[in-house]
Amino acid sequence: MSIKIGILGAGSIARSHIRALSKIEEAEVVSVYDINGEAAALAAAEAGATVAESPNQLLNNQQIDAVFICVPQFARGDLEEMAVQRGIHLFVEKPLGLDLDIALGKARLIEQSGLINAAGYCLRYYDTVQETRRYLQGRRIHLIQAHRFGTSHPGKWWWQLKQSGGHLVDAVTHQVDMIRFLAGELAEVHAHFGRASLTETAPESTIYDAGAISFATASGAVGSVTESCVSPYHRGSEIKLFGADFFVHIVNNKTITIIDAERNETLTSDQNAMYMQDLAFVQAVKNGRQELVCSSYADGVRTLAFTLAANQSAVEKRTISLQAGEVQM
Ligand SMILES: NC(=O)c1ccc[n+]([C@@H]2O[C@H](COP(=O)([O-])OP(=O)(O)OC[C@H]3O[C@@H](n4cnc5c(N)ncnc54)[C@H](O)[C@@H]3O)[C@@H](O)[C@H]2O)c1
């Protein structure tokens, strides 16, 4: 029996999920909703699904087992609560919102419901990232250096800080999440952001064009993330993790190099992270096994907490502690 899926929001990420889900035998996209009827119709045609007239109509537990919430973060409203109330399993795209208290409230409700849930941190599913996580278990990291340059989004909403949260909250959240996945919880953050280029080139935008974020982990490592959405001649991401007796280097999320006294090895994943992620979610729903999901909603909220705290740190010009209750569940 296939898992029947509804999709809320029919933009670029929804189309990626539709393509991934079409390759999963146990999954069937049956319904799509978007405030833009044309976008909904195109996505529904690709999926062989029907167009729902409203989120209310789509979130019908007689017709769907699970929902993929793919509307931008400013438009999440109470979609998660509606799904939970109707007993519908939920996959929610990252970032999980723009207000930590709201996301925490949703996380509590989802945890209490016992429904299968996932946040869209797809990079966790690469076999190379999983291998790096296994390698780092029990090893002491003292320094983390990460960067991501040159990603942006065509949507008008993305360029407004109040709608996307900016490049760190929306995009570099993947690298922050990978750092948490590999190195454990983040305890403190201090950030600087600027708009030196965008003030000239896109004065109507309100996001930052560059960020320099420093942090400490709960285990005592320190690190930095530098990022810019404006970098036409140099794009990509890297994460370097340094220990006294090893070095781990992750390039563009899926190529890893591990160096220590016995090993000097580089591996590139040939997996499609979106497919692996959607497959894990569908199998988790089918078998009632939340542990197949690499990032639960509640886990994703902790990544959100760090990125929102970075934004707050820059405004308030102070270090923010994440252990002071911000991400307590
Ligand atoms: N996991 C990833 O790697 C990844 C990649 C891209 C985007 N995303 C996330 O997915 C979300 C959507 O991004 P996107 O690239 O698809 O954006 P998009 O602009 O391409 O599409 C957004 C769609 O949502 C619709 N929409 C807006 N408000 C709505 C509402 N209230 N109800 C229903 N539909 C609504 C729009 O009409 C549009 O069709 C964002 O949160 C983004 O951060 C994740």
mmCIF file of C-alpha atoms and ligand atoms in Angstrom:
data_model
loop_
_atom_site.group_PDB
_atom_site.id
_atom_site.type_symbol
_atom_site.label_atom_id
_atom_site.label_comp_id
_atom_site.label_asym_id
_atom_site.label_seq_id
_atom_site.Cartn_x
_atom_site.Cartn_y
_atom_site.Cartn_z
ATOM 1 C CA MET A 1 0.000 0.000 0.000
ATOM 2 C CA SER A 2 1.450 3.369 -0.989
ATOM 3 C CA ILE A 3 1.813 6.395 1.290
ATOM 4 C CA LYS A 4 -0.496 9.133 0.013
ATOM 5 C CA ILE A 5 1.088 12.568 0.111
ATOM 6 C CA GLY A 6 -0.207 16.145 -0.124
ATOM 7 C CA ILE A 7 2.081 19.059 -0.961
ATOM 8 C CA LEU A 8 1.505 22.580 0.371
ATOM 9 C CA GLY A 9 3.361 25.200 -1.677
ATOM 10 C CA ALA A 10 4.267 24.321 -5.265
ATOM 11 C CA GLY A 11 7.481 26.292 -5.886
ATOM 12 C CA SER A 12 10.968 25.103 -6.724
ATOM 13 C CA ILE A 13 11.536 22.871 -3.691
ATOM 14 C CA ALA A 14 8.101 21.264 -4.020
ATOM 15 C CA ARG A 15 8.960 20.347 -7.620
ATOM 16 C CA SER A 16 12.221 18.762 -6.403
ATOM 17 C CA HIS A 17 10.240 16.671 -3.910
ATOM 18 C CA ILE A 18 7.739 15.672 -6.600
ATOM 19 C CA ARG A 19 10.618 14.441 -8.789
ATOM 20 C CA ALA A 20 12.226 12.565 -5.872
ATOM 21 C CA LEU A 21 8.928 11.045 -4.709
ATOM 22 C CA SER A 22 8.114 9.889 -8.248
ATOM 23 C CA LYS A 23 11.093 7.510 -7.978
ATOM 24 C CA ILE A 24 9.839 6.038 -4.682
ATOM 25 C CA GLU A 25 7.530 3.109 -5.263
ATOM 26 C CA GLU A 26 5.807 3.358 -1.864
ATOM 27 C CA ALA A 27 4.952 7.073 -2.359
ATOM 28 C CA GLU A 28 2.115 8.704 -4.269
ATOM 29 C CA VAL A 29 1.586 12.479 -4.454
ATOM 30 C CA VAL A 30 -2.184 12.842 -4.645
ATOM 31 C CA SER A 31 -2.878 16.525 -3.955
ATOM 32 C CA VAL A 32 -1.150 19.911 -4.294
ATOM 33 C CA TYR A 33 -2.089 23.383 -3.021
ATOM 34 C CA ASP A 34 -0.513 26.782 -3.724
ATOM 35 C CA ILE A 35 -1.924 30.293 -3.418
ATOM 36 C CA ASN A 36 -0.789 30.657 -7.012
ATOM 37 C CA GLY A 37 -3.222 28.433 -8.941
ATOM 38 C CA GLU A 38 -0.947 28.209 -11.973
ATOM 39 C CA ALA A 39 1.980 26.942 -9.882
ATOM 40 C CA ALA A 40 -0.322 24.397 -8.230
ATOM 41 C CA ALA A 41 -1.656 23.201 -11.605
ATOM 42 C CA LEU A 42 1.846 22.755 -13.083
ATOM 43 C CA ALA A 43 3.095 20.833 -10.039
ATOM 44 C CA ALA A 44 -0.064 18.723 -9.871
ATOM 45 C CA ALA A 45 0.271 17.851 -13.580
ATOM 46 C CA GLU A 46 3.876 16.764 -13.041
ATOM 47 C CA ALA A 47 2.841 14.627 -10.070
ATOM 48 C CA GLY A 48 -0.359 13.252 -11.608
ATOM 49 C CA ALA A 49 -2.185 14.742 -8.609
ATOM 50 C CA THR A 50 -5.272 16.889 -8.128
ATOM 51 C CA VAL A 51 -5.220 20.577 -7.167
ATOM 52 C CA ALA A 52 -6.711 21.314 -3.729
ATOM 53 C CA GLU A 53 -8.682 24.526 -3.247
ATOM 54 C CA SER A 54 -7.286 25.318 0.195
ATOM 55 C CA PRO A 55 -4.872 23.966 2.842
ATOM 56 C CA ASN A 56 -7.993 22.883 4.710
ATOM 57 C CA GLN A 57 -9.135 20.766 1.777
ATOM 58 C CA LEU A 58 -5.661 19.285 1.246
ATOM 59 C CA LEU A 59 -5.201 18.360 4.903
ATOM 60 C CA ASN A 60 -7.831 15.636 4.799
ATOM 61 C CA ASN A 61 -6.766 12.481 6.601
ATOM 62 C CA GLN A 62 -9.172 10.410 4.524
ATOM 63 C CA GLN A 63 -7.101 11.307 1.456
ATOM 64 C CA ILE A 64 -3.495 11.763 2.603
ATOM 65 C CA ASP A 65 -1.208 10.049 5.115
ATOM 66 C CA ALA A 66 1.524 12.711 5.056
ATOM 67 C CA VAL A 67 2.057 16.318 4.021
ATOM 68 C CA PHE A 68 5.143 18.093 2.669
ATOM 69 C CA ILE A 69 5.007 21.730 3.840
ATOM 70 C CA CYS A 70 6.970 23.623 1.178
ATOM 71 C CA VAL A 71 5.648 27.175 1.500
ATOM 72 C CA PRO A 72 8.308 29.779 2.368
ATOM 73 C CA GLN A 73 9.069 30.195 6.048
ATOM 74 C CA PHE A 74 7.098 33.466 6.402
ATOM 75 C CA ALA A 75 3.931 31.679 5.239
ATOM 76 C CA ARG A 76 3.861 28.629 7.510
ATOM 77 C CA GLY A 77 1.034 30.029 9.684
ATOM 78 C CA ASP A 78 -0.579 27.138 11.559
ATOM 79 C CA LEU A 79 -0.154 24.518 8.821
ATOM 80 C CA GLU A 80 1.840 22.237 11.147
ATOM 81 C CA GLU A 81 -0.822 22.482 13.872
ATOM 82 C CA MET A 82 -3.566 21.690 11.315
ATOM 83 C CA ALA A 83 -1.673 18.583 10.142
ATOM 84 C CA VAL A 84 -1.094 17.389 13.717
ATOM 85 C CA GLN A 85 -4.740 17.914 14.698
ATOM 86 C CA ARG A 86 -5.757 15.691 11.790
ATOM 87 C CA GLY A 87 -3.193 12.978 12.507
ATOM 88 C CA ILE A 88 -1.238 13.631 9.301
ATOM 89 C CA HIS A 89 2.521 12.878 9.333
ATOM 90 C CA LEU A 90 4.568 15.904 8.347
ATOM 91 C CA PHE A 91 7.719 16.837 6.483
ATOM 92 C CA VAL A 92 8.532 20.555 6.857
ATOM 93 C CA GLU A 93 11.074 22.376 4.710
ATOM 94 C CA LYS A 94 13.921 24.208 6.399
ATOM 95 C CA PRO A 95 14.151 26.775 7.872
ATOM 96 C CA LEU A 96 11.314 25.937 10.271
ATOM 97 C CA GLY A 97 10.138 29.526 10.671
ATOM 98 C CA LEU A 98 11.325 32.956 11.667
ATOM 99 C CA ASP A 99 10.194 33.057 15.293
ATOM 100 C CA LEU A 100 11.810 30.655 17.744
ATOM 101 C CA ASP A 101 8.937 30.577 20.251
ATOM 102 C CA ILE A 102 6.451 29.695 17.534
ATOM 103 C CA ALA A 103 8.708 26.944 16.152
ATOM 104 C CA LEU A 104 9.295 25.586 19.671
ATOM 105 C CA GLY A 105 5.532 25.476 20.308
ATOM 106 C CA LYS A 106 5.039 23.536 17.066
ATOM 107 C CA ALA A 107 7.903 21.180 17.998
ATOM 108 C CA ARG A 108 6.281 20.369 21.359
ATOM 109 C CA LEU A 109 2.928 19.684 19.736
ATOM 110 C CA ILE A 110 4.522 17.450 17.088
ATOM 111 C CA GLU A 111 6.583 15.527 19.681
ATOM 112 C CA GLN A 112 3.487 14.959 21.838
ATOM 113 C CA SER A 113 1.484 13.728 18.848
ATOM 114 C CA GLY A 114 3.830 10.822 18.116
ATOM 115 C CA LEU A 115 3.406 11.533 14.383
ATOM 116 C CA ILE A 116 6.358 10.920 12.054
ATOM 117 C CA ASN A 117 8.038 14.268 11.400
ATOM 118 C CA ALA A 118 11.027 15.585 9.498
ATOM 119 C CA ALA A 119 12.803 18.876 8.806
ATOM 120 C CA GLY A 120 14.304 19.302 5.343
ATOM 121 C CA TYR A 121 17.984 19.041 6.253
ATOM 122 C CA CYS A 122 18.720 16.797 3.293
ATOM 123 C CA LEU A 123 22.547 16.944 3.519
ATOM 124 C CA ARG A 124 22.466 14.684 6.588
ATOM 125 C CA TYR A 125 21.465 11.790 4.298
ATOM 126 C CA TYR A 126 24.643 11.686 2.160
ATOM 127 C CA ASP A 127 26.558 8.479 2.839
ATOM 128 C CA THR A 128 29.754 10.559 3.055
ATOM 129 C CA VAL A 129 28.248 12.808 5.740
ATOM 130 C CA GLN A 130 27.042 9.732 7.648
ATOM 131 C CA GLU A 131 30.557 8.247 7.365
ATOM 132 C CA THR A 132 32.061 11.500 8.707
ATOM 133 C CA ARG A 133 29.623 11.451 11.634
ATOM 134 C CA ARG A 134 30.632 7.876 12.498
ATOM 135 C CA TYR A 135 34.324 8.826 12.219
ATOM 136 C CA LEU A 136 33.937 11.804 14.558
ATOM 137 C CA GLN A 137 32.089 9.854 17.292
ATOM 138 C CA GLY A 138 34.352 9.925 20.366
ATOM 139 C CA ARG A 139 36.920 12.222 18.712
ATOM 140 C CA ARG A 140 37.627 15.655 20.158
ATOM 141 C CA ILE A 141 37.238 18.578 17.749
ATOM 142 C CA HIS A 142 38.833 21.873 18.792
ATOM 143 C CA LEU A 143 38.284 24.088 15.745
ATOM 144 C CA ILE A 144 35.614 24.316 13.028
ATOM 145 C CA GLN A 145 35.916 26.610 10.035
ATOM 146 C CA ALA A 146 33.065 26.865 7.540
ATOM 147 C CA HIS A 147 31.977 29.060 4.672
ATOM 148 C CA ARG A 148 29.303 29.271 1.979
ATOM 149 C CA PHE A 149 29.365 31.749 -0.882
ATOM 150 C CA GLY A 150 27.263 32.657 -3.858
ATOM 151 C CA THR A 151 23.789 31.164 -3.345
ATOM 152 C CA SER A 152 20.660 33.262 -3.780
ATOM 153 C CA HIS A 153 17.016 32.789 -4.786
ATOM 154 C CA PRO A 154 14.874 34.353 -7.534
ATOM 155 C CA GLY A 155 11.837 34.870 -5.245
ATOM 156 C CA LYS A 156 11.181 38.472 -4.151
ATOM 157 C CA TRP A 157 10.425 37.175 -0.662
ATOM 158 C CA TRP A 158 13.963 35.824 -0.296
ATOM 159 C CA TRP A 159 15.539 39.311 -0.442
ATOM 160 C CA GLN A 160 13.474 40.599 2.504
ATOM 161 C CA LEU A 161 14.899 39.886 5.955
ATOM 162 C CA LYS A 162 11.434 39.657 7.509
ATOM 163 C CA GLN A 163 10.355 37.011 4.988
ATOM 164 C CA SER A 164 13.429 34.787 4.557
ATOM 165 C CA GLY A 165 15.609 35.639 7.566
ATOM 166 C CA GLY A 166 18.511 36.189 5.153
ATOM 167 C CA HIS A 167 21.181 33.944 3.623
ATOM 168 C CA LEU A 168 22.296 32.466 6.962
ATOM 169 C CA VAL A 169 18.784 31.581 8.181
ATOM 170 C CA ASP A 170 17.587 30.327 4.792
ATOM 171 C CA ALA A 171 20.571 28.771 3.011
ATOM 172 C CA VAL A 172 23.671 28.566 5.222
ATOM 173 C CA THR A 173 21.358 26.863 7.718
ATOM 174 C CA HIS A 174 22.372 23.656 5.879
ATOM 175 C CA GLN A 175 26.033 24.149 6.839
ATOM 176 C CA VAL A 176 25.104 25.149 10.414
ATOM 177 C CA ASP A 177 22.983 22.015 10.634
ATOM 178 C CA MET A 178 25.815 19.864 9.306
ATOM 179 C CA ILE A 179 28.140 21.326 11.937
ATOM 180 C CA ARG A 180 25.580 20.399 14.634
ATOM 181 C CA PHE A 181 25.149 16.929 13.134
ATOM 182 C CA LEU A 182 28.896 16.286 13.130
ATOM 183 C CA ALA A 183 30.204 18.252 16.116
ATOM 184 C CA GLY A 184 27.265 18.380 18.538
ATOM 185 C CA GLU A 185 25.246 21.234 20.002
ATOM 186 C CA LEU A 186 26.248 24.872 19.581
ATOM 187 C CA ALA A 187 26.389 26.832 22.803
ATOM 188 C CA GLU A 188 27.241 30.466 21.948
ATOM 189 C CA VAL A 189 27.149 32.751 18.947
ATOM 190 C CA HIS A 190 28.421 36.217 18.073
ATOM 191 C CA ALA A 191 27.781 37.578 14.584
ATOM 192 C CA HIS A 192 28.485 40.549 12.342
ATOM 193 C CA PHE A 193 26.508 41.181 9.153
ATOM 194 C CA GLY A 194 26.890 43.829 6.440
ATOM 195 C CA ARG A 195 25.182 45.253 3.355
ATOM 196 C CA ALA A 196 28.125 46.997 1.697
ATOM 197 C CA SER A 197 27.270 45.689 -1.808
ATOM 198 C CA LEU A 198 23.476 45.304 -1.649
ATOM 199 C CA THR A 199 23.031 48.901 -0.489
ATOM 200 C CA GLU A 200 24.343 49.849 -3.945
ATOM 201 C CA THR A 201 23.149 46.985 -6.145
ATOM 202 C CA ALA A 202 19.725 46.160 -4.611
ATOM 203 C CA PRO A 203 18.708 48.995 -2.290
ATOM 204 C CA GLU A 204 15.120 47.641 -2.120
ATOM 205 C CA SER A 205 16.372 44.445 -0.451
ATOM 206 C CA THR A 206 16.746 44.226 3.337
ATOM 207 C CA ILE A 207 18.857 41.061 3.758
ATOM 208 C CA TYR A 208 22.568 41.162 4.533
ATOM 209 C CA ASP A 209 25.101 40.461 1.799
ATOM 210 C CA ALA A 210 27.786 39.054 4.105
ATOM 211 C CA GLY A 211 28.102 37.536 7.532
ATOM 212 C CA ALA A 212 30.973 36.629 9.848
ATOM 213 C CA ILE A 213 29.710 34.429 12.658
ATOM 214 C CA SER A 214 31.802 32.999 15.476
ATOM 215 C CA PHE A 215 30.594 30.291 17.846
ATOM 216 C CA ALA A 216 31.478 27.852 20.603
ATOM 217 C CA THR A 217 30.171 24.291 20.865
ATOM 218 C CA ALA A 218 28.886 22.671 24.053
ATOM 219 C CA SER A 219 31.908 20.328 23.956
ATOM 220 C CA GLY A 220 34.403 23.234 24.013
ATOM 221 C CA ALA A 221 35.351 23.640 20.339
ATOM 222 C CA VAL A 222 35.318 27.082 18.751
ATOM 223 C CA GLY A 223 34.555 27.971 15.156
ATOM 224 C CA SER A 224 33.469 30.404 12.507
ATOM 225 C CA VAL A 225 31.137 30.598 9.539
ATOM 226 C CA THR A 226 31.635 33.243 6.873
ATOM 227 C CA GLU A 227 28.999 33.606 4.210
ATOM 228 C CA SER A 228 27.854 35.797 1.352
ATOM 229 C CA CYS A 229 24.937 35.548 -1.055
ATOM 230 C CA VAL A 230 26.709 38.007 -3.378
ATOM 231 C CA SER A 231 29.708 36.244 -4.892
ATOM 232 C CA PRO A 232 29.338 35.693 -8.642
ATOM 233 C CA TYR A 233 32.936 34.571 -9.213
ATOM 234 C CA HIS A 234 33.456 32.206 -6.288
ATOM 235 C CA ARG A 235 30.720 29.826 -5.168
ATOM 236 C CA GLY A 236 30.499 26.799 -2.914
ATOM 237 C CA SER A 237 30.786 25.641 0.655
ATOM 238 C CA GLU A 238 33.391 24.013 2.872
ATOM 239 C CA ILE A 239 33.525 22.809 6.447
ATOM 240 C CA LYS A 240 36.879 22.005 8.104
ATOM 241 C CA LEU A 241 37.033 20.185 11.445
ATOM 242 C CA PHE A 242 40.369 20.113 13.257
ATOM 243 C CA GLY A 243 41.451 17.729 16.040
ATOM 244 C CA ALA A 244 44.811 17.100 17.662
ATOM 245 C CA ASP A 245 45.158 13.852 15.680
ATOM 246 C CA PHE A 246 42.860 14.267 12.644
ATOM 247 C CA PHE A 247 41.570 16.658 10.025
ATOM 248 C CA VAL A 248 38.185 16.415 8.262
ATOM 249 C CA HIS A 249 37.350 18.510 5.212
ATOM 250 C CA ILE A 250 33.905 18.626 3.567
ATOM 251 C CA VAL A 251 33.670 20.340 0.188
ATOM 252 C CA ASN A 252 30.311 21.233 -1.356
ATOM 253 C CA ASN A 253 28.513 19.033 1.167
ATOM 254 C CA LYS A 254 29.288 15.628 -0.322
ATOM 255 C CA THR A 255 33.040 15.315 -0.840
ATOM 256 C CA ILE A 256 34.867 14.433 2.349
ATOM 257 C CA THR A 257 38.564 14.084 3.115
ATOM 258 C CA ILE A 258 39.626 12.406 6.339
ATOM 259 C CA ILE A 259 43.282 12.554 7.359
ATOM 260 C CA ASP A 260 44.907 10.962 10.412
ATOM 261 C CA ALA A 261 47.956 8.798 11.173
ATOM 262 C CA GLU A 262 46.409 5.761 9.391
ATOM 263 C CA ARG A 263 44.227 7.314 6.741
ATOM 264 C CA ASN A 264 44.276 9.935 4.005
ATOM 265 C CA GLU A 265 41.143 9.391 2.009
ATOM 266 C CA THR A 266 38.784 11.460 -0.147
ATOM 267 C CA LEU A 267 35.282 10.205 -0.970
ATOM 268 C CA THR A 268 32.540 11.838 -3.049
ATOM 269 C CA SER A 269 28.962 10.704 -2.630
ATOM 270 C CA ASP A 270 27.077 9.840 -5.788
ATOM 271 C CA GLN A 271 23.762 9.866 -3.936
ATOM 272 C CA ASN A 272 20.887 12.287 -4.492
ATOM 273 C CA ALA A 273 20.342 13.743 -0.998
ATOM 274 C CA MET A 274 16.765 14.832 -1.734
ATOM 275 C CA TYR A 275 15.827 11.311 -2.856
ATOM 276 C CA MET A 276 17.543 9.686 0.144
ATOM 277 C CA GLN A 277 15.764 12.093 2.508
ATOM 278 C CA ASP A 278 12.317 11.581 0.983
ATOM 279 C CA LEU A 279 12.822 7.801 0.877
ATOM 280 C CA ALA A 280 13.725 7.788 4.592
ATOM 281 C CA PHE A 281 10.621 9.837 5.441
ATOM 282 C CA VAL A 282 8.283 7.640 3.382
ATOM 283 C CA GLN A 283 9.746 4.469 4.924
ATOM 284 C CA ALA A 284 9.480 6.011 8.399
ATOM 285 C CA VAL A 285 5.781 6.728 7.790
ATOM 286 C CA LYS A 286 5.144 3.304 6.273
ATOM 287 C CA ASN A 287 6.831 1.423 9.107
ATOM 288 C CA GLY A 288 6.088 3.806 12.008
ATOM 289 C CA ARG A 289 9.834 4.269 12.561
ATOM 290 C CA GLN A 290 10.789 7.897 13.406
ATOM 291 C CA GLU A 291 14.429 6.796 13.862
ATOM 292 C CA LEU A 292 14.830 6.467 10.069
ATOM 293 C CA VAL A 293 14.533 10.272 9.836
ATOM 294 C CA CYS A 294 17.918 12.014 10.266
ATOM 295 C CA SER A 295 16.440 15.379 11.274
ATOM 296 C CA SER A 296 13.225 15.554 13.276
ATOM 297 C CA TYR A 297 11.286 18.812 13.463
ATOM 298 C CA ALA A 298 12.578 19.401 17.012
ATOM 299 C CA ASP A 299 16.170 18.849 15.879
ATOM 300 C CA GLY A 300 15.672 21.352 13.060
ATOM 301 C CA VAL A 301 14.425 23.923 15.561
ATOM 302 C CA ARG A 302 17.841 23.836 17.265
ATOM 303 C CA THR A 303 19.512 24.797 13.990
ATOM 304 C CA LEU A 304 16.935 27.573 13.561
ATOM 305 C CA ALA A 305 17.699 28.767 17.102
ATOM 306 C CA PHE A 306 21.373 29.242 16.245
ATOM 307 C CA THR A 307 20.734 31.180 13.036
ATOM 308 C CA LEU A 308 18.092 33.438 14.621
ATOM 309 C CA ALA A 309 20.417 34.040 17.581
ATOM 310 C CA ALA A 310 23.150 35.065 15.110
ATOM 311 C CA ASN A 311 20.793 37.677 13.612
ATOM 312 C CA GLN A 312 19.899 38.867 17.121
ATOM 313 C CA SER A 313 23.558 38.976 18.144
ATOM 314 C CA ALA A 314 24.409 41.305 15.254
ATOM 315 C CA VAL A 315 21.561 43.688 16.119
ATOM 316 C CA GLU A 316 22.284 43.712 19.853
ATOM 317 C CA LYS A 317 26.081 43.595 19.370
ATOM 318 C CA ARG A 318 26.556 40.884 21.978
ATOM 319 C CA THR A 319 27.303 37.196 22.351
ATOM 320 C CA ILE A 320 24.167 35.090 22.752
ATOM 321 C CA SER A 321 24.146 31.904 24.803
ATOM 322 C CA LEU A 322 22.029 29.065 23.424
ATOM 323 C CA GLN A 323 22.160 27.172 26.687
ATOM 324 C CA ALA A 324 20.135 29.776 28.528
ATOM 325 C CA GLY A 325 16.806 28.187 27.724
ATOM 326 C CA GLU A 326 16.388 29.310 24.127
ATOM 327 C CA VAL A 327 16.187 25.763 22.799
ATOM 328 C CA GLN A 328 14.869 23.924 25.839
ATOM 329 C CA MET A 329 11.984 21.645 24.902
HETATM 330 N N1 LIG B 1 16.002 21.844 1.442
HETATM 331 C C1 LIG B 1 16.510 22.656 0.542
HETATM 332 O O1 LIG B 1 17.641 22.496 0.110
HETATM 333 C C2 LIG B 1 15.686 23.821 0.061
HETATM 334 C C3 LIG B 1 15.976 24.386 -1.186
HETATM 335 C C4 LIG B 1 15.172 25.441 -1.619
HETATM 336 C C5 LIG B 1 14.160 25.951 -0.824
HETATM 337 N N2 LIG B 1 13.933 25.398 0.408
HETATM 338 C C6 LIG B 1 12.901 25.941 1.305
HETATM 339 O O2 LIG B 1 11.611 25.635 0.772
HETATM 340 C C7 LIG B 1 10.707 26.709 1.003
HETATM 341 C C8 LIG B 1 10.128 27.188 -0.335
HETATM 342 O O3 LIG B 1 11.200 27.579 -1.163
HETATM 343 P P1 LIG B 1 11.066 27.553 -2.762
HETATM 344 O O4 LIG B 1 12.445 27.650 -3.289
HETATM 345 O O5 LIG B 1 10.211 26.464 -3.215
HETATM 346 O O6 LIG B 1 10.329 28.957 -2.981
HETATM 347 P P2 LIG B 1 9.513 29.430 -4.261
HETATM 348 O O7 LIG B 1 9.452 30.902 -4.181
HETATM 349 O O8 LIG B 1 10.098 28.785 -5.493
HETATM 350 O O9 LIG B 1 8.080 28.782 -4.058
HETATM 351 C C9 LIG B 1 7.281 29.097 -2.982
HETATM 352 C C10 LIG B 1 5.845 28.726 -3.353
HETATM 353 O O10 LIG B 1 5.041 28.882 -2.196
HETATM 354 C C11 LIG B 1 3.845 29.527 -2.597
HETATM 355 N N3 LIG B 1 3.256 30.175 -1.443
HETATM 356 C C12 LIG B 1 3.634 31.306 -0.819
HETATM 357 N N4 LIG B 1 2.840 31.546 0.236
HETATM 358 C C13 LIG B 1 1.944 30.548 0.276
HETATM 359 C C14 LIG B 1 0.863 30.237 1.130
HETATM 360 N N5 LIG B 1 0.540 31.017 2.165
HETATM 361 N N6 LIG B 1 0.146 29.114 0.876
HETATM 362 C C15 LIG B 1 0.461 28.320 -0.165
HETATM 363 N N7 LIG B 1 1.475 28.569 -1.026
HETATM 364 C C16 LIG B 1 2.201 29.664 -0.786
HETATM 365 C C17 LIG B 1 4.224 30.464 -3.712
HETATM 366 O O11 LIG B 1 3.118 30.815 -4.523
HETATM 367 C C18 LIG B 1 5.269 29.631 -4.453
HETATM 368 O O12 LIG B 1 4.684 28.838 -5.472
HETATM 369 C C19 LIG B 1 11.520 27.789 1.720
HETATM 370 O O13 LIG B 1 11.300 27.661 3.097
HETATM 371 C C20 LIG B 1 12.956 27.450 1.367
HETATM 372 O O14 LIG B 1 13.893 27.874 2.331
HETATM 373 C C21 LIG B 1 14.652 24.319 0.846
#
